[in-house]
């Protein structure tokens, strides 16, 4: 009987070795398991920003996505109070767990955005916030104690587009152009139960055209590897063509088709949040949480943060050179 | 006149109200066209007929309102337009050789479309209505009401009514113009319970229970425009056309126009404004 020796001399049964291969089994195939175990112990974190005018269902959607109730004690402002309101940045953090995996989810909200009569540059506080997080990480990274760096960088920004307009409004364009180099933007078509299916298609096409026309770089789904199976490729293609995701959220559970589901009860019917025939909520959740969360973090780290860091270093170098030249000149 | 940000269904609703294509739908602006930088005023006149009664209907739309990033004073072009119509009428009235029937281009009613956010009025809504309720009859309307469940709708309406009251915005029918008790009770009921009307408009017909109805077809059901359980379109239509049409014109003529006229005469030292063009010749039989 041919017995191959595994690492540390443990005998490994024959069927473990590759057929027709004389390679010995070293055992590093368990690496993914080791990484998995360590990551699970450490826990994951994700920072999601939601932006858009008030009344588009942002809070409801966040609650629906993560099955939480983050906004229970929120007080809604009346129109008069909002006249004086400026754009704020608020953070809610919540720890959720599923099958032993812990996620620290931070939601960054932008109350006041787009609500005033004059909304000139109302995206500035948002852009500044994102830059601040980059700056803080940059400092921490260059610091002495790097073991426990807290990563507050924004990994993804869901931008809510109103279904009541004829496509993108000037404010939408300005916001996305100001932020697309700083954060992954995923455009969302809000309150999609206002629209009939042909209207949804029409608006989506229009918005996609406008995004291209204005040169806005939204988050791109990575292309499938060519060796993936057809089903997966089709799914991926369908996902790309669903942008912007037409979503509906709900904080309430209703009875539909004999089941209790999250939904909205109208006199003319029941809208089910998780019904793919009603809206793209499931697609969004799959993309955001189940398939692309890690990629969103990677792109933030490798692209947006690196851009910021490069710019920072460049401008610092320029300052240092200027200062040195000035000193040289004053010495001569 | 229909007012409100683009995409709130103004054109569709006006078409539904008058059951004819009186409003050209601004098919989403082409890439070559841009959202108008200033508020435009587009007036289109139609003659419609029913039961032998002819009506000249003029629909005035305001594309570009509230769409910009900075919307400060975007109501000014509209206020200006309304006052210009009053001025036109005034000039005709004080003419020596007056036409028998002065052409009336004054705005009798302004439907203001409120976005159905479910929260409250927007600062822009408040500013607009504050300024314009003094010169024209404003009827606030909640657009695209199929966004809200029954509960959300009634809460939103309550909040909007309260905000309008707190800010002293007198929408039509104004309390101070109720002529007698009968008017007052009827209008009170409308003011405190029905308004602002939550409407849905549609120019497409579907078959429901054997009847052809105007509606919107969604995967979860058909929203019937004229079904009072679904939305208040029928109430708005009856209110504006079947019961209060004449009153809208009267209030415009007797109150808003008179206010304008009084102010103009005052500014002119009690004298009527002098008509500059004396070459105008008038037909004695228009």
Coordinates of C-alpha atoms in Angstrom, one line a residue:
Chain A
X1 CA 0.0 0.0 0.0
X2 CA 1.4 3.3 -1.0
X3 CA 1.3 5.6 1.9
X4 CA 2.4 9.2 1.5
X5 CA 3.6 11.1 4.4
X6 CA 2.0 14.4 5.3
X7 CA 3.7 17.2 7.2
X8 CA 5.1 16.2 10.6
X9 CA 5.2 12.6 9.5
X10 CA 1.5 11.9 10.0
X11 CA 0.4 9.4 7.6
X12 CA -2.3 10.6 5.3
X13 CA -4.7 8.2 3.6
X14 CA -4.1 7.7 0.0
X15 CA -7.1 9.3 -1.4
X16 CA -5.9 12.7 -0.1
X17 CA -3.1 12.9 -2.7
X18 CA -3.8 14.3 -6.1
X19 CA -4.5 11.6 -8.7
X20 CA -1.5 10.8 -10.8
X21 CA 0.6 13.3 -8.9
X22 CA 3.7 12.4 -7.0
X23 CA 3.6 15.6 -5.0
X24 CA 3.6 15.2 -1.2
X25 CA 0.8 16.8 0.7
X26 CA 2.3 19.7 2.7
X27 CA -0.9 20.9 4.2
X28 CA -1.0 24.6 3.4
X29 CA -4.3 24.1 1.8
X30 CA -5.7 24.8 5.2
X31 CA -4.5 28.4 5.1
X32 CA -7.9 29.8 4.1
X33 CA -9.3 28.1 7.2
X34 CA -6.7 29.6 9.4
X35 CA -7.3 33.1 7.9
X36 CA -11.0 32.5 8.4
X37 CA -10.6 31.6 12.0
X38 CA -8.4 34.6 12.7
X39 CA -10.7 37.0 11.0
X40 CA -13.8 35.6 12.7
X41 CA -12.0 36.1 16.0
X42 CA -11.0 39.6 15.2
X43 CA -14.5 40.5 13.8
X44 CA -15.2 42.6 10.7
X45 CA -16.0 46.3 10.4
X46 CA -17.8 48.2 7.7
X47 CA -18.6 51.9 7.4
X48 CA -21.5 52.8 5.2
X49 CA -22.6 56.3 4.3
X50 CA -26.1 57.2 3.2
X51 CA -26.7 60.5 1.5
X52 CA -29.6 62.2 -0.2
X53 CA -32.4 64.7 0.5
X54 CA -34.7 63.9 3.5
X55 CA -37.8 61.9 2.9
X56 CA -36.3 59.4 0.5
X57 CA -36.4 56.5 2.8
X58 CA -32.7 56.3 3.8
X59 CA -33.2 55.3 7.4
X60 CA -35.9 52.8 6.5
X61 CA -33.7 51.2 4.0
X62 CA -30.7 50.9 6.4
X63 CA -33.0 49.3 9.0
X64 CA -34.3 46.9 6.3
X65 CA -30.8 46.0 5.0
X66 CA -29.4 45.1 8.4
X67 CA -32.6 44.2 10.2
X68 CA -32.0 46.7 12.9
X69 CA -33.8 49.7 14.3
X70 CA -31.1 52.4 14.3
X71 CA -33.4 55.4 14.2
X72 CA -35.9 54.7 16.9
X73 CA -35.6 57.9 18.8
X74 CA -35.2 60.2 15.9
X75 CA -37.1 63.5 15.9
X76 CA -38.1 64.7 12.5
X77 CA -37.7 68.5 11.9
X78 CA -40.5 70.6 10.5
X79 CA -39.9 72.9 7.5
X80 CA -39.4 76.0 9.5
X81 CA -36.7 74.4 11.6
X82 CA -35.1 73.1 8.5
X83 CA -34.7 76.6 7.0
X84 CA -31.9 77.2 9.5
X85 CA -30.4 73.8 9.3
X86 CA -26.9 73.1 8.0
X87 CA -25.6 69.8 6.8
X88 CA -24.6 67.6 9.7
X89 CA -22.7 64.3 9.8
X90 CA -24.0 61.8 12.2
X91 CA -22.6 58.4 13.1
X92 CA -24.5 55.3 14.4
X93 CA -22.5 52.2 15.3
X94 CA -24.0 48.9 15.9
X95 CA -22.5 45.4 16.5
X96 CA -24.4 42.6 14.8
X97 CA -23.7 39.0 14.8
X98 CA -24.6 36.1 12.5
X99 CA -23.5 32.5 12.8
X100 CA -20.6 33.5 15.0
X101 CA -19.3 36.2 12.7
X102 CA -19.3 39.6 14.3
X103 CA -19.7 42.8 12.2
X104 CA -19.2 46.3 13.6
X105 CA -21.4 48.3 11.3
X106 CA -21.1 52.1 11.3
X107 CA -23.7 54.1 9.4
X108 CA -22.8 57.7 8.5
X109 CA -25.8 59.9 7.8
X110 CA -26.0 63.3 6.3
X111 CA -29.1 65.0 7.7
X112 CA -29.8 68.4 6.1
X113 CA -28.2 67.6 2.8
X114 CA -30.2 69.1 -0.1
X115 CA -33.0 70.4 2.1
X116 CA -32.4 74.1 2.1
X117 CA -33.6 76.6 -0.4
X118 CA -30.0 77.4 -1.3
X119 CA -27.9 74.2 -1.4
X120 CA -24.7 75.6 -2.8
X121 CA -21.8 73.4 -1.9
X122 CA -23.8 71.5 0.7
X123 CA -21.6 68.5 -0.2
X124 CA -18.6 70.2 1.3
X125 CA -19.2 68.9 4.9
X126 CA -19.5 65.4 3.5
X127 CA -16.3 65.6 1.4
X128 CA -14.5 67.1 4.4
X129 CA -15.7 64.3 6.7
X130 CA -14.4 61.6 4.3
X131 CA -11.1 63.4 4.0
X132 CA -10.8 63.7 7.7
X133 CA -11.1 59.9 8.1
X134 CA -8.4 59.4 5.5
X135 CA -6.2 61.9 7.3
X136 CA -6.7 60.3 10.6
X137 CA -5.8 56.9 9.2
X138 CA -2.8 58.4 7.4
X139 CA -1.5 59.8 10.7
X140 CA -2.2 56.6 12.6
X141 CA -0.4 54.6 9.9
X142 CA 2.6 56.8 10.2
X143 CA 2.5 56.7 14.0
X144 CA 4.4 54.6 16.5
X145 CA 1.6 52.4 17.9
X146 CA 0.1 50.7 14.8
X147 CA -1.3 47.7 16.4
X148 CA -4.8 49.0 17.1
X149 CA -5.5 51.4 14.3
X150 CA -9.2 52.2 14.1
X151 CA -10.4 52.2 10.6
X152 CA -13.1 54.8 10.2
X153 CA -12.7 55.3 6.5
X154 CA -16.0 55.3 4.6
X155 CA -16.2 52.1 2.5
X156 CA -19.3 52.8 0.6
X157 CA -21.7 55.7 0.0
X158 CA -25.3 54.9 -1.0
X159 CA -26.5 58.0 -2.9
X160 CA -30.3 58.2 -3.0
X161 CA -31.8 59.6 -6.1
X162 CA -35.3 60.9 -6.0
X163 CA -37.9 59.0 -8.1
X164 CA -39.9 62.2 -8.5
X165 CA -37.5 63.9 -10.8
X166 CA -36.8 63.4 -14.5
X167 CA -33.4 61.7 -13.8
X168 CA -30.5 63.3 -12.1
X169 CA -30.9 66.8 -10.7
X170 CA -28.1 69.3 -10.8
X171 CA -27.5 68.7 -7.1
X172 CA -27.1 65.0 -7.7
X173 CA -24.5 65.6 -10.4
X174 CA -22.5 68.0 -8.2
X175 CA -22.5 65.7 -5.2
X176 CA -21.4 62.7 -7.1
X177 CA -18.7 64.6 -9.0
X178 CA -17.3 65.9 -5.8
X179 CA -17.2 62.6 -4.1
X180 CA -16.5 59.9 -6.8
X181 CA -12.8 60.2 -6.3
X182 CA -13.1 59.9 -2.5
X183 CA -15.5 57.1 -1.9
X184 CA -17.3 54.2 -3.7
X185 CA -20.6 55.6 -4.8
X186 CA -23.5 53.2 -5.3
X187 CA -26.5 55.1 -6.7
X188 CA -29.9 54.1 -5.4
X189 CA -33.3 54.9 -7.0
X190 CA -35.3 55.5 -3.8
X191 CA -39.0 54.8 -3.0
X192 CA -39.3 52.7 -6.1
X193 CA -42.9 51.7 -5.3
X194 CA -43.9 55.1 -6.8
X195 CA -42.9 53.8 -10.2
X196 CA -44.4 51.3 -12.6
X197 CA -42.0 48.8 -14.1
X198 CA -41.7 50.6 -17.4
X199 CA -41.1 53.9 -15.5
X200 CA -38.3 52.2 -13.5
X201 CA -36.6 50.9 -16.7
X202 CA -36.8 54.3 -18.3
X203 CA -35.4 56.2 -15.3
X204 CA -32.6 53.7 -14.8
X205 CA -31.5 54.0 -18.4
X206 CA -31.7 57.7 -18.2
X207 CA -29.7 57.9 -15.0
X208 CA -27.1 55.6 -16.4
X209 CA -26.8 57.7 -19.5
X210 CA -26.5 60.9 -17.5
X211 CA -23.8 59.3 -15.2
X212 CA -21.8 58.5 -18.2
X213 CA -22.4 61.9 -19.8
X214 CA -21.2 63.8 -16.8
X215 CA -18.1 61.5 -16.3
X216 CA -19.2 60.3 -12.9
X217 CA -17.2 57.3 -11.7
X218 CA -19.5 55.2 -9.6
X219 CA -18.4 51.9 -8.0
X220 CA -17.6 49.4 -10.7
X221 CA -18.3 45.8 -10.0
X222 CA -15.1 43.8 -10.7
X223 CA -15.4 41.8 -13.9
X224 CA -15.9 38.0 -13.6
X225 CA -13.0 35.8 -14.1
X226 CA -13.4 34.0 -17.4
X227 CA -13.4 30.7 -15.7
X228 CA -16.5 31.3 -13.7
X229 CA -19.6 29.3 -14.7
X230 CA -22.2 30.8 -16.9
X231 CA -24.8 31.2 -14.2
X232 CA -22.5 33.3 -12.1
X233 CA -21.6 35.4 -15.2
X234 CA -25.2 36.0 -16.0
X235 CA -26.0 37.0 -12.4
X236 CA -23.1 39.4 -12.5
X237 CA -24.2 40.9 -15.8
X238 CA -27.7 41.3 -14.4
X239 CA -26.3 43.0 -11.3
X240 CA -24.4 45.5 -13.4
X241 CA -27.5 46.3 -15.5
X242 CA -29.6 47.0 -12.4
X243 CA -27.7 50.1 -11.5
X244 CA -29.1 52.3 -10.0
X245 CA -30.8 49.8 -7.7
X246 CA -34.5 50.6 -7.4
X247 CA -35.3 50.0 -3.8
X248 CA -38.1 50.0 -1.3
X249 CA -37.6 49.7 2.4
X250 CA -39.9 49.0 5.3
X251 CA -39.9 49.0 9.0
X252 CA -43.1 47.0 9.3
X253 CA -44.1 43.4 8.7
X254 CA -47.2 42.5 6.7
X255 CA -49.0 39.4 5.8
X256 CA -48.6 38.5 2.1
X257 CA -49.4 35.3 0.4
X258 CA -49.7 33.5 3.7
X259 CA -46.3 34.6 5.0
X260 CA -45.1 37.4 7.2
X261 CA -42.8 39.6 5.3
X262 CA -41.3 43.1 5.4
X263 CA -43.5 45.2 3.2
X264 CA -45.9 48.1 2.7
X265 CA -49.6 47.8 2.8
X266 CA -51.6 49.8 0.2
X267 CA -55.3 49.8 -0.6
X268 CA -54.4 48.4 -4.0
X269 CA -51.9 45.7 -3.0
X270 CA -49.0 44.8 -0.9
X271 CA -45.4 45.6 -1.8
X272 CA -42.9 43.1 -0.6
X273 CA -39.4 44.4 0.1
X274 CA -37.7 41.1 -0.5
X275 CA -39.6 40.1 -3.7
X276 CA -37.3 40.5 -6.7
X277 CA -40.3 41.2 -8.8
X278 CA -41.1 44.2 -6.8
X279 CA -37.8 45.9 -6.3
X280 CA -34.0 45.5 -6.3
X281 CA -33.7 45.3 -2.6
X282 CA -32.4 41.7 -2.6
X283 CA -29.9 42.5 -5.3
X284 CA -28.6 45.5 -3.3
X285 CA -28.3 43.4 -0.1
X286 CA -26.6 40.6 -1.9
X287 CA -24.1 43.0 -3.5
X288 CA -23.5 45.1 -0.5
X289 CA -23.3 42.4 2.1
X290 CA -23.0 39.0 0.6
X291 CA -20.7 39.3 -2.3
X292 CA -19.0 42.7 -2.6
X293 CA -18.4 43.9 1.0
X294 CA -14.8 42.9 0.9
X295 CA -14.2 44.4 -2.5
X296 CA -15.7 47.7 -1.4
X297 CA -13.2 47.8 1.4
X298 CA -10.3 46.8 -0.9
X299 CA -11.1 49.5 -3.4
X300 CA -11.4 52.1 -0.6
X301 CA -8.0 51.0 0.7
X302 CA -6.2 50.5 -2.6
X303 CA -7.6 53.3 -4.7
X304 CA -9.4 56.1 -2.8
X305 CA -7.1 56.0 0.2
X306 CA -3.9 55.7 -1.9
X307 CA -5.0 58.7 -4.0
X308 CA -5.5 60.7 -0.9
X309 CA -2.2 59.6 0.6
X310 CA -0.3 60.3 -2.6
X311 CA -1.9 63.8 -2.8
X312 CA -1.0 64.4 0.8
X313 CA 2.6 63.4 0.5
X314 CA 2.9 65.4 -2.7
X315 CA 1.6 68.6 -1.1
X316 CA 3.8 68.0 2.0
X317 CA 6.8 67.5 -0.2
X318 CA 6.0 70.7 -2.0
X319 CA 5.7 72.6 1.2
X320 CA 9.0 71.2 2.5
X321 CA 10.8 72.1 -0.8
X322 CA 9.2 75.6 -0.7
X323 CA 10.3 76.1 2.8
X324 CA 13.8 74.9 2.1
X325 CA 14.1 77.2 -0.9
X326 CA 12.9 80.1 1.2
X327 CA 15.5 79.4 3.8
X328 CA 18.2 79.1 1.1
X329 CA 17.2 82.4 -0.4
X330 CA 17.2 84.2 2.9
X331 CA 20.6 82.8 3.8
X332 CA 22.1 84.1 0.6
Chain B
X1 CA -51.2 77.3 -13.1
X2 CA -49.3 74.3 -11.9
X3 CA -46.2 74.7 -9.7
X4 CA -43.7 72.4 -8.1
X5 CA -40.4 70.7 -8.9
X6 CA -40.1 68.7 -12.1
X7 CA -41.2 65.1 -12.1
X8 CA -44.0 65.5 -9.6
X9 CA -46.6 64.6 -12.2
X10 CA -48.0 68.1 -12.8
X11 CA -48.6 67.6 -16.6
X12 CA -50.1 64.2 -16.1
X13 CA -52.5 65.5 -13.5
X14 CA -53.6 68.5 -15.5
X15 CA -54.3 66.2 -18.4
X16 CA -56.3 63.9 -16.2
X17 CA -58.3 66.7 -14.7
X18 CA -59.5 68.0 -18.0
X19 CA -59.6 64.6 -19.7
X20 CA -57.7 65.9 -22.6
X21 CA -54.1 66.4 -23.6
X22 CA -53.9 70.0 -22.5
X23 CA -50.5 69.8 -21.1
X24 CA -47.4 68.8 -23.1
X25 CA -45.4 66.5 -20.9
X26 CA -41.9 67.6 -20.5
X27 CA -40.4 64.4 -21.7
X28 CA -37.3 64.2 -19.7
X29 CA -34.9 66.8 -21.0
X30 CA -32.6 65.6 -23.7
X31 CA -28.9 65.5 -23.2
X32 CA -28.6 68.5 -25.5
X33 CA -31.3 70.5 -23.6
X34 CA -30.5 71.4 -20.1
X35 CA -32.7 72.0 -17.1
X36 CA -33.7 75.7 -17.6
X37 CA -31.3 77.8 -15.6
X38 CA -34.1 80.2 -14.6
X39 CA -37.7 79.4 -14.0
X40 CA -39.6 79.5 -17.3
X41 CA -43.2 80.4 -17.6
X42 CA -45.0 78.4 -20.3
X43 CA -48.7 79.2 -21.0
X44 CA -50.7 77.1 -23.4
X45 CA -54.3 77.9 -24.2
X46 CA -57.0 75.4 -25.1
X47 CA -60.7 75.5 -25.8
X48 CA -62.6 72.5 -24.3
X49 CA -66.3 71.8 -24.5
X50 CA -68.7 69.7 -22.4
X51 CA -72.5 69.6 -22.6
X52 CA -72.6 72.6 -24.9
X53 CA -70.5 74.7 -22.5
X54 CA -67.3 76.0 -23.9
X55 CA -64.4 76.9 -21.7
X56 CA -61.1 78.5 -22.6
X57 CA -58.6 76.9 -20.4
X58 CA -55.1 78.2 -20.1
X59 CA -52.5 76.0 -18.3
X60 CA -49.4 77.7 -17.1
X61 CA -46.5 75.5 -16.3
X62 CA -43.3 76.5 -14.6
X63 CA -40.5 74.2 -15.6
X64 CA -37.3 74.8 -13.7
X65 CA -38.9 75.8 -10.5
X66 CA -37.0 74.3 -7.5
X67 CA -34.6 72.3 -9.6
X68 CA -31.5 74.3 -9.2
X69 CA -28.9 73.9 -6.5
X70 CA -29.6 77.5 -5.3
X71 CA -33.3 78.2 -5.4
X72 CA -33.3 81.5 -3.6
X73 CA -36.0 83.7 -4.9
X74 CA -37.1 81.3 -7.6
X75 CA -40.6 82.4 -7.0
X76 CA -39.9 85.9 -8.2
X77 CA -40.5 85.2 -11.9
X78 CA -43.8 83.7 -11.0
X79 CA -44.9 86.5 -8.9
X80 CA -43.9 88.9 -11.6
X81 CA -45.9 86.9 -14.2
X82 CA -49.0 87.0 -12.1
X83 CA -48.7 90.7 -11.4
X84 CA -48.1 91.3 -15.1
X85 CA -51.5 89.8 -15.9
X86 CA -53.1 92.0 -13.3
X87 CA -51.4 95.0 -14.9
X88 CA -52.7 94.0 -18.3
X89 CA -56.2 93.8 -17.0
X90 CA -55.9 97.1 -15.2
X91 CA -54.6 98.9 -18.2
X92 CA -57.6 97.7 -20.2
X93 CA -60.0 98.6 -17.4
X94 CA -58.9 102.2 -17.2
X95 CA -58.8 102.7 -21.0
X96 CA -61.1 105.4 -22.3
X97 CA -62.4 103.2 -25.1
X98 CA -62.8 99.9 -23.3
X99 CA -63.4 96.5 -24.9
X100 CA -66.7 95.0 -24.1
X101 CA -65.1 91.9 -22.7
X102 CA -61.7 92.5 -21.3
X103 CA -59.5 89.5 -22.2
X104 CA -58.8 87.9 -18.9
X105 CA -55.3 86.4 -18.6
X106 CA -55.2 86.6 -14.9
X107 CA -54.3 83.4 -13.0
X108 CA -57.4 82.1 -11.2
X109 CA -55.8 79.2 -9.4
X110 CA -52.4 77.9 -8.6
X111 CA -52.0 74.2 -7.9
X112 CA -48.9 73.8 -5.8
X113 CA -47.4 70.3 -5.9
X114 CA -45.9 69.1 -2.6
X115 CA -43.4 66.3 -2.7
X116 CA -44.6 63.3 -0.8
X117 CA -41.6 62.8 1.4
X118 CA -43.7 61.7 4.3
X119 CA -41.8 64.1 6.7
X120 CA -43.1 67.7 6.3
X121 CA -43.0 70.6 3.9
X122 CA -39.7 71.7 2.5
X123 CA -38.3 75.1 3.2
X124 CA -38.8 76.0 -0.4
X125 CA -42.5 75.1 -0.2
X126 CA -43.0 77.4 2.7
X127 CA -41.2 80.3 1.1
X128 CA -43.1 79.9 -2.1
X129 CA -46.5 79.7 -0.6
X130 CA -45.8 82.5 1.9
X131 CA -45.1 84.9 -1.0
X132 CA -47.7 83.7 -3.4
X133 CA -50.7 83.2 -1.2
X134 CA -51.0 87.0 -1.1
X135 CA -51.4 87.4 -4.9
X136 CA -53.1 84.3 -6.1
X137 CA -55.4 81.4 -5.0
X138 CA -53.1 78.6 -4.0
X139 CA -54.4 75.0 -3.7
X140 CA -51.8 72.8 -2.2
X141 CA -51.8 69.3 -3.7
X142 CA -49.8 66.3 -2.5
X143 CA -48.3 64.8 -5.6
X144 CA -47.7 61.1 -6.4
X145 CA -49.7 60.1 -3.4
X146 CA -49.3 56.4 -4.3
X147 CA -46.0 56.6 -2.5
X148 CA -47.7 56.6 0.9
X149 CA -49.8 54.1 2.8
X150 CA -53.1 55.3 4.3
X151 CA -51.5 55.9 7.7
X152 CA -48.5 57.8 6.3
X153 CA -50.9 59.8 4.1
X154 CA -53.1 61.0 7.0
X155 CA -50.1 61.8 9.2
X156 CA -48.4 63.7 6.5
X157 CA -51.5 65.7 5.7
X158 CA -52.0 66.6 9.3
X159 CA -48.4 67.7 9.6
X160 CA -48.7 69.8 6.4
X161 CA -51.9 71.4 7.5
X162 CA -50.4 72.3 10.9
X163 CA -47.3 73.8 9.2
X164 CA -49.4 75.8 6.9
X165 CA -51.4 77.1 9.8
X166 CA -48.4 77.9 12.0
X167 CA -46.8 79.8 9.2
X168 CA -49.9 81.8 8.5
X169 CA -50.3 80.6 4.9
X170 CA -53.8 81.2 3.7
X171 CA -54.5 78.7 0.9
X172 CA -57.7 78.6 -1.1
X173 CA -60.5 78.6 0.2
X174 CA -59.3 81.4 2.5
X175 CA -61.1 81.6 5.8
X176 CA -61.6 85.4 5.6
X177 CA -63.5 85.2 2.3
X178 CA -66.2 82.9 3.5
X179 CA -69.4 84.8 2.7
X180 CA -71.9 83.1 4.9
X181 CA -72.4 80.3 7.3
X182 CA -73.2 77.8 4.6
X183 CA -69.9 78.6 2.8
X184 CA -68.0 78.5 6.1
X185 CA -69.2 75.1 7.2
X186 CA -68.7 73.6 3.7
X187 CA -65.2 75.1 3.4
X188 CA -64.2 74.3 6.9
X189 CA -64.8 70.7 6.3
X190 CA -62.7 70.8 3.1
X191 CA -59.9 72.8 4.8
X192 CA -59.7 70.7 7.9
X193 CA -60.3 67.2 6.5
X194 CA -59.6 66.9 2.8
X195 CA -56.9 69.4 2.0
X196 CA -54.2 69.2 0.9
X197 CA -55.6 66.7 -1.7
X198 CA -53.4 63.6 -2.1
X199 CA -53.6 62.8 -5.8
X200 CA -52.4 60.4 -8.3
X201 CA -52.7 61.1 -12.0
X202 CA -52.7 58.9 -15.1
X203 CA -53.4 59.0 -18.7
X204 CA -53.5 55.3 -19.2
X205 CA -56.6 53.1 -18.9
X206 CA -56.8 49.5 -17.5
X207 CA -59.6 47.0 -17.1
X208 CA -60.7 46.6 -13.5
X209 CA -63.8 44.6 -12.5
X210 CA -65.1 44.9 -16.0
X211 CA -64.7 48.6 -16.2
X212 CA -62.1 50.7 -18.0
X213 CA -60.5 53.0 -15.5
X214 CA -57.7 55.5 -15.5
X215 CA -54.9 54.1 -13.4
X216 CA -51.3 52.9 -12.8
X217 CA -50.4 49.3 -13.1
X218 CA -47.8 48.0 -10.7
X219 CA -46.7 44.4 -10.0
X220 CA -48.6 44.5 -6.8
X221 CA -51.9 46.0 -8.0
X222 CA -53.6 48.6 -10.0
X223 CA -54.0 52.1 -8.6
X224 CA -57.3 53.6 -9.7
X225 CA -57.2 57.3 -10.1
X226 CA -60.9 57.9 -9.6
X227 CA -61.3 55.5 -6.7
X228 CA -61.7 57.4 -3.5
X229 CA -60.2 54.6 -1.5
X230 CA -57.0 55.0 -3.5
X231 CA -56.5 58.7 -3.8
X232 CA -58.3 62.0 -3.7
X233 CA -58.2 62.9 -7.3
X234 CA -62.0 62.9 -7.7
X235 CA -62.3 65.3 -4.7
X236 CA -59.8 67.7 -6.3
X237 CA -61.6 67.5 -9.6
X238 CA -65.0 68.1 -8.1
X239 CA -63.6 70.9 -6.0
X240 CA -61.8 72.8 -8.7
X241 CA -64.2 72.2 -11.6
X242 CA -67.6 71.2 -10.4
X243 CA -68.1 73.4 -7.4
X244 CA -65.6 76.1 -6.9
X245 CA -64.6 77.1 -10.4
X246 CA -66.7 80.2 -10.5
X247 CA -65.7 81.1 -6.9
X248 CA -62.0 80.8 -7.9
X249 CA -62.6 83.4 -10.6
X250 CA -64.6 85.7 -8.3
X251 CA -62.0 85.7 -5.5
X252 CA -59.3 86.4 -8.1
X253 CA -61.3 89.3 -9.5
X254 CA -62.8 90.7 -6.3
X255 CA -60.0 90.3 -3.9
X256 CA -56.5 89.6 -5.4
X257 CA -57.0 91.9 -8.4
X258 CA -58.6 94.6 -6.3
X259 CA -55.6 94.5 -3.9
X260 CA -53.3 94.9 -6.8
X261 CA -55.3 97.7 -8.3
X262 CA -55.5 99.6 -5.0
X263 CA -51.8 99.3 -4.5
X264 CA -51.2 100.6 -8.0
X265 CA -53.5 103.5 -7.7
X266 CA -52.0 104.4 -4.3
X267 CA -48.5 104.3 -5.8
X268 CA -49.8 106.6 -8.5
X269 CA -51.2 109.1 -6.1
X270 CA -54.8 108.0 -6.5
X271 CA -54.8 108.4 -10.2
X272 CA -55.2 105.5 -12.7
X273 CA -52.0 104.6 -14.5
X274 CA -51.5 106.4 -17.8
X275 CA -51.6 104.2 -20.8
X276 CA -48.5 105.0 -22.8
X277 CA -49.6 103.6 -26.2
X278 CA -52.3 105.8 -27.6
X279 CA -52.1 104.4 -31.1
X280 CA -54.0 101.3 -30.1
X281 CA -57.3 101.2 -31.8
X282 CA -60.1 99.2 -30.3
X283 CA -62.8 97.4 -32.1
X284 CA -66.1 98.5 -30.8
X285 CA -67.5 95.1 -31.4
X286 CA -65.0 92.5 -30.3

